C-alpha positions as protocol buffer text, in pm:
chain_id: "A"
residue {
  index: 1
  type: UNK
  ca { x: -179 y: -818 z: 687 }
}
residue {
  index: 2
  type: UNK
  ca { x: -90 y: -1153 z: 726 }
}
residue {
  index: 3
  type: UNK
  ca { x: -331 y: -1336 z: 933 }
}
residue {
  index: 4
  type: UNK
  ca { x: -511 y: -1059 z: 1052 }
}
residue {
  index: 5
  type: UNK
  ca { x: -930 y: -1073 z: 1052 }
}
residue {
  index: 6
  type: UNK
  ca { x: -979 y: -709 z: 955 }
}
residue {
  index: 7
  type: UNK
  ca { x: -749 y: -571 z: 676 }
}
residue {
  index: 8
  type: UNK
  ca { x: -749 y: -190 z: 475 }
}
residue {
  index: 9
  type: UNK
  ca { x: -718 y: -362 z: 125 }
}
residue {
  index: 10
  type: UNK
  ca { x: -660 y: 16 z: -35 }
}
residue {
  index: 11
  type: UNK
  ca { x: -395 y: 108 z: 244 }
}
residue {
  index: 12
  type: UNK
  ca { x: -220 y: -182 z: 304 }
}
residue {
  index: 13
  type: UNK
  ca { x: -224 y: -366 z: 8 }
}
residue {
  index: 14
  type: UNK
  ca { x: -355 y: -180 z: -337 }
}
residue {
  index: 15
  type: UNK
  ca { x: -156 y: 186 z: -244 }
}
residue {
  index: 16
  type: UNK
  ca { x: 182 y: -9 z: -208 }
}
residue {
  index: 17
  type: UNK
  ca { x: 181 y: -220 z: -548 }
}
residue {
  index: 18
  type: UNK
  ca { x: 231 y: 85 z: -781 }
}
residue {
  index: 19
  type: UNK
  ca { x: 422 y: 294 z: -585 }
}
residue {
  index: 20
  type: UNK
  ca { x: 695 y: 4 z: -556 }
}
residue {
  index: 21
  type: UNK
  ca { x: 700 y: -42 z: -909 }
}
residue {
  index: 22
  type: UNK
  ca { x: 743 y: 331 z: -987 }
}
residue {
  index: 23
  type: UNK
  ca { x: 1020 y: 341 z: -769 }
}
residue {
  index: 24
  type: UNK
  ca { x: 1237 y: 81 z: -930 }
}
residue {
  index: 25
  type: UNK
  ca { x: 1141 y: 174 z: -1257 }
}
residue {
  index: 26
  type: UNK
  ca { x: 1261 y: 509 z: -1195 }
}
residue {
  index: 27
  type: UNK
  ca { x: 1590 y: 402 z: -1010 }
}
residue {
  index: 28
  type: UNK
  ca { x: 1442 y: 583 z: -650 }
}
residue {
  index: 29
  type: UNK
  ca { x: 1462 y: 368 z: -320 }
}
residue {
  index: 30
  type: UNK
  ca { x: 1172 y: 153 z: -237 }
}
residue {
  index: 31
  type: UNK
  ca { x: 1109 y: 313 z: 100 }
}
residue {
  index: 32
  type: UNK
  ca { x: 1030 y: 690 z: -30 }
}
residue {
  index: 33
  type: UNK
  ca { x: 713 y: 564 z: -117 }
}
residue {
  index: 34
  type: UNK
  ca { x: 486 y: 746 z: 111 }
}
residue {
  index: 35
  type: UNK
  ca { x: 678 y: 1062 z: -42 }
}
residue {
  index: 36
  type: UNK
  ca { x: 559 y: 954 z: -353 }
}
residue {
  index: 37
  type: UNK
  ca { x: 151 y: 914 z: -241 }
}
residue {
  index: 38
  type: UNK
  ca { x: 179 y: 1238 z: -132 }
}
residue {
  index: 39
  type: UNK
  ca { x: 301 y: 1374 z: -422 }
}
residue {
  index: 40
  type: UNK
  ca { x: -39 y: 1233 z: -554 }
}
residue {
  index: 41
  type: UNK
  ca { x: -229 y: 1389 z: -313 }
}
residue {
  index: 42
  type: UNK
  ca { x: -114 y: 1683 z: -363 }
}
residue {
  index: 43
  type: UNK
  ca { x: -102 y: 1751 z: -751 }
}
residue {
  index: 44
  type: UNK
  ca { x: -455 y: 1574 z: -753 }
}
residue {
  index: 45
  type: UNK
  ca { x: -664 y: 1657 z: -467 }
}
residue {
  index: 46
  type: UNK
  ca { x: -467 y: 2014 z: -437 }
}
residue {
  index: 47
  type: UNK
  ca { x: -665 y: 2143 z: -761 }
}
residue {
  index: 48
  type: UNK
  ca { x: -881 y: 2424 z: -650 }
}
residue {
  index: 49
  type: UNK
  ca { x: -639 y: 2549 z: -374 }
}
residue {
  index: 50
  type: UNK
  ca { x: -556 y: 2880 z: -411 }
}
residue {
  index: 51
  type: UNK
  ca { x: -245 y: 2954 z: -663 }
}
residue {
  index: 52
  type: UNK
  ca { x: -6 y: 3056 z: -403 }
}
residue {
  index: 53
  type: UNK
  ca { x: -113 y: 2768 z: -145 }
}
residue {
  index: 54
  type: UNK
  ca { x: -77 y: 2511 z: -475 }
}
residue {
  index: 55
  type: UNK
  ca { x: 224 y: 2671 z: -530 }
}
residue {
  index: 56
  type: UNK
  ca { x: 400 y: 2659 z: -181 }
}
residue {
  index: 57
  type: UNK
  ca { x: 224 y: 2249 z: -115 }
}
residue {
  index: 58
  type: UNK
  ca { x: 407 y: 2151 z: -466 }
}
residue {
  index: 59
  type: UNK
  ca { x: 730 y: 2280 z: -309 }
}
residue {
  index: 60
  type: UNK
  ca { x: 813 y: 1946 z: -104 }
}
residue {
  index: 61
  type: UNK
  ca { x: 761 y: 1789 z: -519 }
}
residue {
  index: 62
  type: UNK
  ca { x: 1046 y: 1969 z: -680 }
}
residue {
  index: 63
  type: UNK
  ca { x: 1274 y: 1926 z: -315 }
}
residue {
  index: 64
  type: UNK
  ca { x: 1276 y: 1532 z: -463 }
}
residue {
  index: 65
  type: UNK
  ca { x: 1246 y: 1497 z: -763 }
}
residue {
  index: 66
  type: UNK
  ca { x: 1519 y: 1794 z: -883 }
}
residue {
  index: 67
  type: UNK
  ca { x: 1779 y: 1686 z: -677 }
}
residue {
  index: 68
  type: UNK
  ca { x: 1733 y: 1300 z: -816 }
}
residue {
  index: 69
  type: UNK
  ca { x: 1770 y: 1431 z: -1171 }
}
residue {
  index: 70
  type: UNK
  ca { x: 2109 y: 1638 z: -1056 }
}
residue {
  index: 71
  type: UNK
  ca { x: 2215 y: 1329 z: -844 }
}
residue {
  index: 72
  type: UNK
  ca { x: 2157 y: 1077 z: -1207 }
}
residue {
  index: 73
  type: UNK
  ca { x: 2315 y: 1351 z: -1435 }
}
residue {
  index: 74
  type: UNK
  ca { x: 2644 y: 1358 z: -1199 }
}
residue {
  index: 75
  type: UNK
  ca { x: 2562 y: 939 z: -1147 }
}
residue {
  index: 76
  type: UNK
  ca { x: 2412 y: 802 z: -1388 }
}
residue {
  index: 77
  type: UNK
  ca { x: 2232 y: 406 z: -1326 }
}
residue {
  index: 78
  type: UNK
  ca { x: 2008 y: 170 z: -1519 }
}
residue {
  index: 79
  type: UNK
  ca { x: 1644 y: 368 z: -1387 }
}
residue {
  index: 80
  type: UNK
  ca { x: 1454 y: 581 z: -1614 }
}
residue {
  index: 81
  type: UNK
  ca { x: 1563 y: 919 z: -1459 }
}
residue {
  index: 82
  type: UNK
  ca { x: 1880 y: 813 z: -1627 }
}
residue {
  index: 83
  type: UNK
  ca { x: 1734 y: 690 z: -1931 }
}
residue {
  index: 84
  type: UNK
  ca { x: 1525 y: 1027 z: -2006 }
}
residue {
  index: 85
  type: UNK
  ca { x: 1877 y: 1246 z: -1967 }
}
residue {
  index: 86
  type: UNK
  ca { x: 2072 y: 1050 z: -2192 }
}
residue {
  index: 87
  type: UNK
  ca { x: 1771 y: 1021 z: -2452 }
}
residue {
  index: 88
  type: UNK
  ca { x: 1762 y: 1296 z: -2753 }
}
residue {
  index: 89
  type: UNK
  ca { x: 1480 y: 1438 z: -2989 }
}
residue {
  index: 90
  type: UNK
  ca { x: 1588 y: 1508 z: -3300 }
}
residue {
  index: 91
  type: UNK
  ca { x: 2030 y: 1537 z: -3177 }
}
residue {
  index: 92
  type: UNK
  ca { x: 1890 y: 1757 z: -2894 }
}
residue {
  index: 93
  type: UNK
  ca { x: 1891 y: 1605 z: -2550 }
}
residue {
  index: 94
  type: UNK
  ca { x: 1606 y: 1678 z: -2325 }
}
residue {
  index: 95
  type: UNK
  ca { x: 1591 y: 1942 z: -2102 }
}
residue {
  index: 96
  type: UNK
  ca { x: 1576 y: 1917 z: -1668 }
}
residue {
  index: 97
  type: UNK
  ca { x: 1251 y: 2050 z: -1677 }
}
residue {
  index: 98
  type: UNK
  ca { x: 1127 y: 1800 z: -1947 }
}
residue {
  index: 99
  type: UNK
  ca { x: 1277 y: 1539 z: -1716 }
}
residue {
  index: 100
  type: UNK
  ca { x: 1097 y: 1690 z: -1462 }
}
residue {
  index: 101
  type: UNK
  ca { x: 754 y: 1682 z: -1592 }
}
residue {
  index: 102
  type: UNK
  ca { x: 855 y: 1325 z: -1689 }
}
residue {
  index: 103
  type: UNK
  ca { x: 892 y: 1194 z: -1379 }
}
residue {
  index: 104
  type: UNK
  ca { x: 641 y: 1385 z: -1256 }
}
residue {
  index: 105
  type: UNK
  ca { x: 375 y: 1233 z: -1478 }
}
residue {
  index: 106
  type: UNK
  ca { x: 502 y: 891 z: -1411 }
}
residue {
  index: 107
  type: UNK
  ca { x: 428 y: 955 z: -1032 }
}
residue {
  index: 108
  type: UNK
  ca { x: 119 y: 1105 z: -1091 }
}
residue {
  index: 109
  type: UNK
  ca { x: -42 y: 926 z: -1355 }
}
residue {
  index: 110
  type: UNK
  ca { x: 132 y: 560 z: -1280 }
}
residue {
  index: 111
  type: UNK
  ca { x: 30 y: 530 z: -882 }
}
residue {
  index: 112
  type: UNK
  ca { x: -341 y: 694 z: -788 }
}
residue {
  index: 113
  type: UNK
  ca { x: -493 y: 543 z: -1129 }
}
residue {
  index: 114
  type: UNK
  ca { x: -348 y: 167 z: -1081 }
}
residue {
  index: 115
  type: UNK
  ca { x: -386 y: 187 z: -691 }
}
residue {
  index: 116
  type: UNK
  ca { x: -776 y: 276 z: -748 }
}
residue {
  index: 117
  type: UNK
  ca { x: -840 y: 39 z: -986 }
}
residue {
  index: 118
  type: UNK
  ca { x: -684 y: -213 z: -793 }
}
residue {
  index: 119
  type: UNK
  ca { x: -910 y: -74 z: -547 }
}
residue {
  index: 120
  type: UNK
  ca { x: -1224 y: -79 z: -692 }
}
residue {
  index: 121
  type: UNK
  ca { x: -1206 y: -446 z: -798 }
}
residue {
  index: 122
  type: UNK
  ca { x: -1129 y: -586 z: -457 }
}
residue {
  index: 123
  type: UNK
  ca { x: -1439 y: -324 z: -352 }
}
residue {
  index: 124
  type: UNK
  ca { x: -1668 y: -474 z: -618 }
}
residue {
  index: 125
  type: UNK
  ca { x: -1548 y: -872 z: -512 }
}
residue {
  index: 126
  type: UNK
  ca { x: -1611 y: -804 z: -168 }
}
residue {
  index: 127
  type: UNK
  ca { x: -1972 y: -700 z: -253 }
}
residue {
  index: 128
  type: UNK
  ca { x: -2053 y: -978 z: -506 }
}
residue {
  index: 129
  type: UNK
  ca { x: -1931 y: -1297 z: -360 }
}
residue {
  index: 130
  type: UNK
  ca { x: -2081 y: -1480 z: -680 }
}
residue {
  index: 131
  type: UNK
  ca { x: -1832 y: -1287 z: -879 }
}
residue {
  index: 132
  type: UNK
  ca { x: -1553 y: -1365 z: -634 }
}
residue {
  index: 133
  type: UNK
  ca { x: -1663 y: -1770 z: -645 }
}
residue {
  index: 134
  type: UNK
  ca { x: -1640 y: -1779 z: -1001 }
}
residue {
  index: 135
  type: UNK
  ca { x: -1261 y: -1611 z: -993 }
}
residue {
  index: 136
  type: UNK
  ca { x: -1204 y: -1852 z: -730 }
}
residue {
  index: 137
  type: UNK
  ca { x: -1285 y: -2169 z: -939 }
}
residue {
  index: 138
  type: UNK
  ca { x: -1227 y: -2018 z: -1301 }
}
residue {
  index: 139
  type: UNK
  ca { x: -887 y: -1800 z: -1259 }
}
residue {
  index: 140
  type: UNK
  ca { x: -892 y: -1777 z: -1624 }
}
residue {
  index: 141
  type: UNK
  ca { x: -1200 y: -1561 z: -1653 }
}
residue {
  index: 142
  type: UNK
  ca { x: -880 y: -1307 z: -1424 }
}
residue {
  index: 143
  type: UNK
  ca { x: -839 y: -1089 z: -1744 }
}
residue {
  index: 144
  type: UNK
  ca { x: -1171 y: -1033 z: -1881 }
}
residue {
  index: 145
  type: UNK
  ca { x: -1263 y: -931 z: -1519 }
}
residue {
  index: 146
  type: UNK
  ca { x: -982 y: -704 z: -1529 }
}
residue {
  index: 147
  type: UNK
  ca { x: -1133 y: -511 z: -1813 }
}
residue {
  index: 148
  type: UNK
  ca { x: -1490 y: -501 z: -1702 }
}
residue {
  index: 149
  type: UNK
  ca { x: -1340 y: -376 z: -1386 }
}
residue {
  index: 150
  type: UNK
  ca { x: -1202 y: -110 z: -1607 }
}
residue {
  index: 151
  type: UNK
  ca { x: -1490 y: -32 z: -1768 }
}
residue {
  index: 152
  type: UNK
  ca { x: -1754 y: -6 z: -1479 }
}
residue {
  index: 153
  type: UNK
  ca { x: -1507 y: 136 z: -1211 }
}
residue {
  index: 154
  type: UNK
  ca { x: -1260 y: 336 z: -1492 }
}
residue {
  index: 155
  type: UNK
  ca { x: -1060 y: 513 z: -1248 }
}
residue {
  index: 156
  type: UNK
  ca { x: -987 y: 883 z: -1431 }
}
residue {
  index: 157
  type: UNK
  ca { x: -1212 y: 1180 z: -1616 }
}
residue {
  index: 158
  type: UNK
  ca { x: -997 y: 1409 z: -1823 }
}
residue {
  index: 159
  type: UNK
  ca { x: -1096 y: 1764 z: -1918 }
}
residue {
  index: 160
  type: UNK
  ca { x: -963 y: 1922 z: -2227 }
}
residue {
  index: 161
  type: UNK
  ca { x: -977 y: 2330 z: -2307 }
}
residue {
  index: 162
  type: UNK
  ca { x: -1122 y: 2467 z: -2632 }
}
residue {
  index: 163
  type: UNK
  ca { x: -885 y: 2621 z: -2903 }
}
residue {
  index: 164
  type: UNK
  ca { x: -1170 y: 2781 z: -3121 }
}
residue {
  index: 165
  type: UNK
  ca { x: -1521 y: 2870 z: -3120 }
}
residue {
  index: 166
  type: UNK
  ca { x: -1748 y: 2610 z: -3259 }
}
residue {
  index: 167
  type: UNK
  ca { x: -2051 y: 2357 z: -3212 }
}
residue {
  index: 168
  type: UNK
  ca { x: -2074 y: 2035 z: -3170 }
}
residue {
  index: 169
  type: UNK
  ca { x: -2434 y: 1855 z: -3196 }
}
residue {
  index: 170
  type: UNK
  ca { x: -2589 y: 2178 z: -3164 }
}
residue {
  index: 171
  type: UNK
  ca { x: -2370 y: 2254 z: -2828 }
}
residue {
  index: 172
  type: UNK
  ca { x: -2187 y: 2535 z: -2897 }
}
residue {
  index: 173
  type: UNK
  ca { x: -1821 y: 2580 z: -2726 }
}
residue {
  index: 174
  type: UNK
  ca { x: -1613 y: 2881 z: -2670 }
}
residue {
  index: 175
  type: UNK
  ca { x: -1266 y: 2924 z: -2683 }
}
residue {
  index: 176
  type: UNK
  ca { x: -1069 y: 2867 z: -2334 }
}
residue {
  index: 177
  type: UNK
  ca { x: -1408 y: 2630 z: -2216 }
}
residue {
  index: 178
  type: UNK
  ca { x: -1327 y: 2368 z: -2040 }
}
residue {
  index: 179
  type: UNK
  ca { x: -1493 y: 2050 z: -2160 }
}
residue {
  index: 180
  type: UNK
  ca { x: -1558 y: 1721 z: -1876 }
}
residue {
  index: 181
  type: UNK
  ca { x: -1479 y: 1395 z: -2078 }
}
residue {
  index: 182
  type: UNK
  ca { x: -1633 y: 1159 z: -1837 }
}
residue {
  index: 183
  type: UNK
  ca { x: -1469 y: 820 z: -1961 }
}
residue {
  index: 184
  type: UNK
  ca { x: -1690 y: 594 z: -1693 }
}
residue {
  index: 185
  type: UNK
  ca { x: -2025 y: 744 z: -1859 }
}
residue {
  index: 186
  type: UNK
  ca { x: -1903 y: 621 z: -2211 }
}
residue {
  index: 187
  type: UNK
  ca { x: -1817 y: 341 z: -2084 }
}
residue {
  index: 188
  type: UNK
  ca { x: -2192 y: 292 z: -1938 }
}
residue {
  index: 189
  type: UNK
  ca { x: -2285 y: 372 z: -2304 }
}
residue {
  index: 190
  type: UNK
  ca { x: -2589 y: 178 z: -2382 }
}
residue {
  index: 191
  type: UNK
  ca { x: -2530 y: 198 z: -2719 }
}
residue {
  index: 192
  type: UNK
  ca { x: -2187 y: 52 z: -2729 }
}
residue {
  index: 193
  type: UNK
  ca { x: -2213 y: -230 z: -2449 }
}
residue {
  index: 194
  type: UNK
  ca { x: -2495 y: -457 z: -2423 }
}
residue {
  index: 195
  type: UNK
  ca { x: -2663 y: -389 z: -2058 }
}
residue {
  index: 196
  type: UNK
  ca { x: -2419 y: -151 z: -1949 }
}
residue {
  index: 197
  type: UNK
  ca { x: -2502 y: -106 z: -1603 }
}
residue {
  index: 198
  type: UNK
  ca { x: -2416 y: -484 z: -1518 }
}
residue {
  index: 199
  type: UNK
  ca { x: -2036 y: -603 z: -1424 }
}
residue {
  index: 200
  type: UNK
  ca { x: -1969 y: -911 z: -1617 }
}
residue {
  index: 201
  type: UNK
  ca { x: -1658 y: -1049 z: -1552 }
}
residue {
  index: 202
  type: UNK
  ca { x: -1704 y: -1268 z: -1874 }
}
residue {
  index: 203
  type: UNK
  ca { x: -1774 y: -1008 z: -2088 }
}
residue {
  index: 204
  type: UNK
  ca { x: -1615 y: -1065 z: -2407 }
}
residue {
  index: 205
  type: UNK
  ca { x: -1656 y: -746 z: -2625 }
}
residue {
  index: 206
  type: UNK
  ca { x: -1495 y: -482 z: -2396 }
}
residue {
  index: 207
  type: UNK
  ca { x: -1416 y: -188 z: -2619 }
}
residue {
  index: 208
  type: UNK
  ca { x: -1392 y: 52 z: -2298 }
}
residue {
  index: 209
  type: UNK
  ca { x: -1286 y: 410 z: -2290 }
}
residue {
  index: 210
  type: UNK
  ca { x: -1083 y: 364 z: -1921 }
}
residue {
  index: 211
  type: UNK
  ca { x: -775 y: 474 z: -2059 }
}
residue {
  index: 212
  type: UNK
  ca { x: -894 y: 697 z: -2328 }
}
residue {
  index: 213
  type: UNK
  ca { x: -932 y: 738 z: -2681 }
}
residue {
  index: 214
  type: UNK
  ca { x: -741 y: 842 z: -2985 }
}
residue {
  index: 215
  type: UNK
  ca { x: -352 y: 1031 z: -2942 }
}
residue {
  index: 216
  type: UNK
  ca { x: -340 y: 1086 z: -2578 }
}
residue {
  index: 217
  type: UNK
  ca { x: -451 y: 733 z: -2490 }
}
residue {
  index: 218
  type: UNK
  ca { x: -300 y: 646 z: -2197 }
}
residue {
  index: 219
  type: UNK
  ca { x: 111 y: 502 z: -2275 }
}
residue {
  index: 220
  type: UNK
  ca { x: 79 y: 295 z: -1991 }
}
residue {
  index: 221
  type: UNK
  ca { x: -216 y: 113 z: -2032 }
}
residue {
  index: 222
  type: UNK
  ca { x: -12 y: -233 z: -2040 }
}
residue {
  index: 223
  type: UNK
  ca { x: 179 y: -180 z: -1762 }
}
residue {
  index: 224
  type: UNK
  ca { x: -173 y: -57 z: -1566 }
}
residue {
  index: 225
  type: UNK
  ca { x: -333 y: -437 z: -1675 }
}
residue {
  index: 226
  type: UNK
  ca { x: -34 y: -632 z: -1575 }
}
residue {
  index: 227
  type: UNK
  ca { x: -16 y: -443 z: -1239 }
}
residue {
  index: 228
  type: UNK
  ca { x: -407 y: -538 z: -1169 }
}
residue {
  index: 229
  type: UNK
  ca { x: -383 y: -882 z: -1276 }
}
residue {
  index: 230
  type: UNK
  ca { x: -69 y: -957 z: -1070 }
}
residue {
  index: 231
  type: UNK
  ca { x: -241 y: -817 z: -797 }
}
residue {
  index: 232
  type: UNK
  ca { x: -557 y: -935 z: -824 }
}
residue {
  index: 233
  type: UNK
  ca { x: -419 y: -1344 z: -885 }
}
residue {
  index: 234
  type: UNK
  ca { x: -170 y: -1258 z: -582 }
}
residue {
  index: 235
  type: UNK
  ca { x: -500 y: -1112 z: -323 }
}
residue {
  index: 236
  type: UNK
  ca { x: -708 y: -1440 z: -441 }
}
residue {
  index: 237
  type: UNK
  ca { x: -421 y: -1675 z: -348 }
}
residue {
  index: 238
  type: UNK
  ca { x: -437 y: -1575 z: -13 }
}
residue {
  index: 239
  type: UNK
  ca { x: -784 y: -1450 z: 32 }
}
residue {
  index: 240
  type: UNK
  ca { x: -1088 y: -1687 z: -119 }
}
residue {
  index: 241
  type: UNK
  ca { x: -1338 y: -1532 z: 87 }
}
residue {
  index: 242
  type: UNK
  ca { x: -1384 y: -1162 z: 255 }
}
residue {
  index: 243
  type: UNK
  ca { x: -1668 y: -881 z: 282 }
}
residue {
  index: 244
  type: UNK
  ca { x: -1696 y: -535 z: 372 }
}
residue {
  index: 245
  type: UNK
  ca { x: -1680 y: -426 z: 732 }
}
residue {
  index: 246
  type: UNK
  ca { x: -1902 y: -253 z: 776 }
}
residue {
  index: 247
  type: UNK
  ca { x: -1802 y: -147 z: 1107 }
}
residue {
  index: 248
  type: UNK
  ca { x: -1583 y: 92 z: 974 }
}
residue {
  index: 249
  type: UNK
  ca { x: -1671 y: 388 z: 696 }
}
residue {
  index: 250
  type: UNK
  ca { x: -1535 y: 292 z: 341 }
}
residue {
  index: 251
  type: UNK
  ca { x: -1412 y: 622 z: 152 }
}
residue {
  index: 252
  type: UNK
  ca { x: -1338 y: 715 z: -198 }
}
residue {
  index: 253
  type: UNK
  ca { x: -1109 y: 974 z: -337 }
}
residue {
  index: 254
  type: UNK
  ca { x: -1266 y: 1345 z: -493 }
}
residue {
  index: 255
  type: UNK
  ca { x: -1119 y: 1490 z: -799 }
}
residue {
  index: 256
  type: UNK
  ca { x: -992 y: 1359 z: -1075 }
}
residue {
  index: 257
  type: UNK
  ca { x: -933 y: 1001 z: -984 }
}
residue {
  index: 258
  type: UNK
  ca { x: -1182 y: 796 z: -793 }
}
residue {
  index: 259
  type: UNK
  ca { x: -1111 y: 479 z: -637 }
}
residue {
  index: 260
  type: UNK
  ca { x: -1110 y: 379 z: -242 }
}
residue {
  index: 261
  type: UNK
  ca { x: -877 y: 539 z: -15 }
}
residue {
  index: 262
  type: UNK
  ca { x: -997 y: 323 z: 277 }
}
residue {
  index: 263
  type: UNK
  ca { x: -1128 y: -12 z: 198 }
}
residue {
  index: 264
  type: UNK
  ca { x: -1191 y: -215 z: 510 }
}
residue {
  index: 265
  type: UNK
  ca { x: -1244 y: -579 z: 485 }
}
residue {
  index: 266
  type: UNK
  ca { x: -1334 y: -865 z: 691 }
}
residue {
  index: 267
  type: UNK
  ca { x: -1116 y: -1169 z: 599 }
}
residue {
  index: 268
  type: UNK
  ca { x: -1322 y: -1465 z: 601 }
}
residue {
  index: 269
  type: UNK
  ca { x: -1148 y: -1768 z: 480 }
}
residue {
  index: 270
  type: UNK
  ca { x: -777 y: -1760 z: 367 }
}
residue {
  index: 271
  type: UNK
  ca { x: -493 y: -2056 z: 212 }
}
């Protein structure tokens, strides 16, 4: 991007931050990260294919990441893939396919999440240039803005299935239902935040949902904040003023995840 007027902050800036990361934590070169977005792509936005055409697009998934597990079982180095096969459960060492699903989560759940939230806050400070001033002159308001980012853009909606019949609030739910946990509506919850529908990057109770609730909250939650704030203080060193262009169609993803996929900006005053 360098000194460039127009930039794609999604494509050439938020996609690449995660993906790197992934990539060395796993112990996989740097450059198959394209593989790796597309791996996203398809596990998330492949959903309502039909079975055998989500079966033969995950095909080009299992071509990488099964040969990388035989590859650190023969070789083993200081990545994770490494890690996971010489870890045990109870004296029993995990299976391939445990590795598998491993890594597969990792990819999954560790890039489109952290690349759209990344997203969605350079989306939001390119449409409120009073909330981009104030980051500019008060970098320590950088992690409460992180959160409220969180909350009013959460990037991910889970679903989970029924085990039994039974009601809830006078709802009732059958077995094998699917139920829609929509984290970004409780986290618009007027009940829980005071005026909900407003993005204050000063907020200071944040109790938001954006990573979930209860036993499957997300395990990399941490790593997800450090990954924004790195990237946000890294984008605001270089770029102190910018807008939307409008010249050219901003998208967002469909399905499970939502942040921008193309996120066209018009740099406007740089250090």
């Amino acid at each position: 991007m360098a000194d460039a007027e127009f930039v794609d902050a999604s494509v050439q800036y938020a996609e690449h931050i995660p993906v790197g990361l992934i990539a060395k934590l796993c112990g996989l070169p740097q450059e198959d990260g394209e593989q790796f977005r597309e791996f996203v792509r398809i596990v998330l936005e492949g959903v309502d294919l039909p079975a055998e055409e989500r079966i033969e697009a995950f095909k080009p998934v299992e071509d990488y990441i099964i040969p990388a597990i035989v590859e650190r079982r023969e070789n083993p180095d200081d990545g994770l893939i490494s890690y996971l096969l010489d870890a045990e459960i109870m004296g029993e060492k995990l299976s391939d396919e445990h590795v598998f699903g491993s890594i597969l989560l990792l990819i999954v759940a560790g890039i489109d999440t952290t690349w759209s939230a990344i997203g969605s806050s350079i989306w939001h400070l390119a449409n409120n240039p009073e909330d981009l001033a104030r980051l500019i002159a008060h970098p320590e308001l950088l992690p409460s803005a992180v959160e409220e980012f969180l909350r009013a853009y959460a990037p991910v909606s889970m679903a989970r299935l029924v085990k039994d019949d039974f009601e809830f609030q006078g709802c009732p739910m059958k077995k094998d239902d699917w139920i829609f946990l929509s984290f970004p509506a409780a986290n618009r919850d007027p009940e829980a935040f005071d005026n909900a529908d407003e993005v204050l990057i000063d907020r200071e109770i944040n109790r938001h949902s954006a990573f979930g609730l209860g036993i499957h909250r997300c395990l990399g939650s941490n790593l997800a904040r450090m990954e924004m704030t790195v990237a946000l203080e890294e984008w605001l060193k270089r770029y102190t003023k910018f807008e939307l262009d409008n010249s050219e169609p901003t998208t967002f993803s469909q399905g499970q995840v939502r942040g921008p996929r193309r996120l066209p900006l018009r740099i406007l005053e740089r250090k």
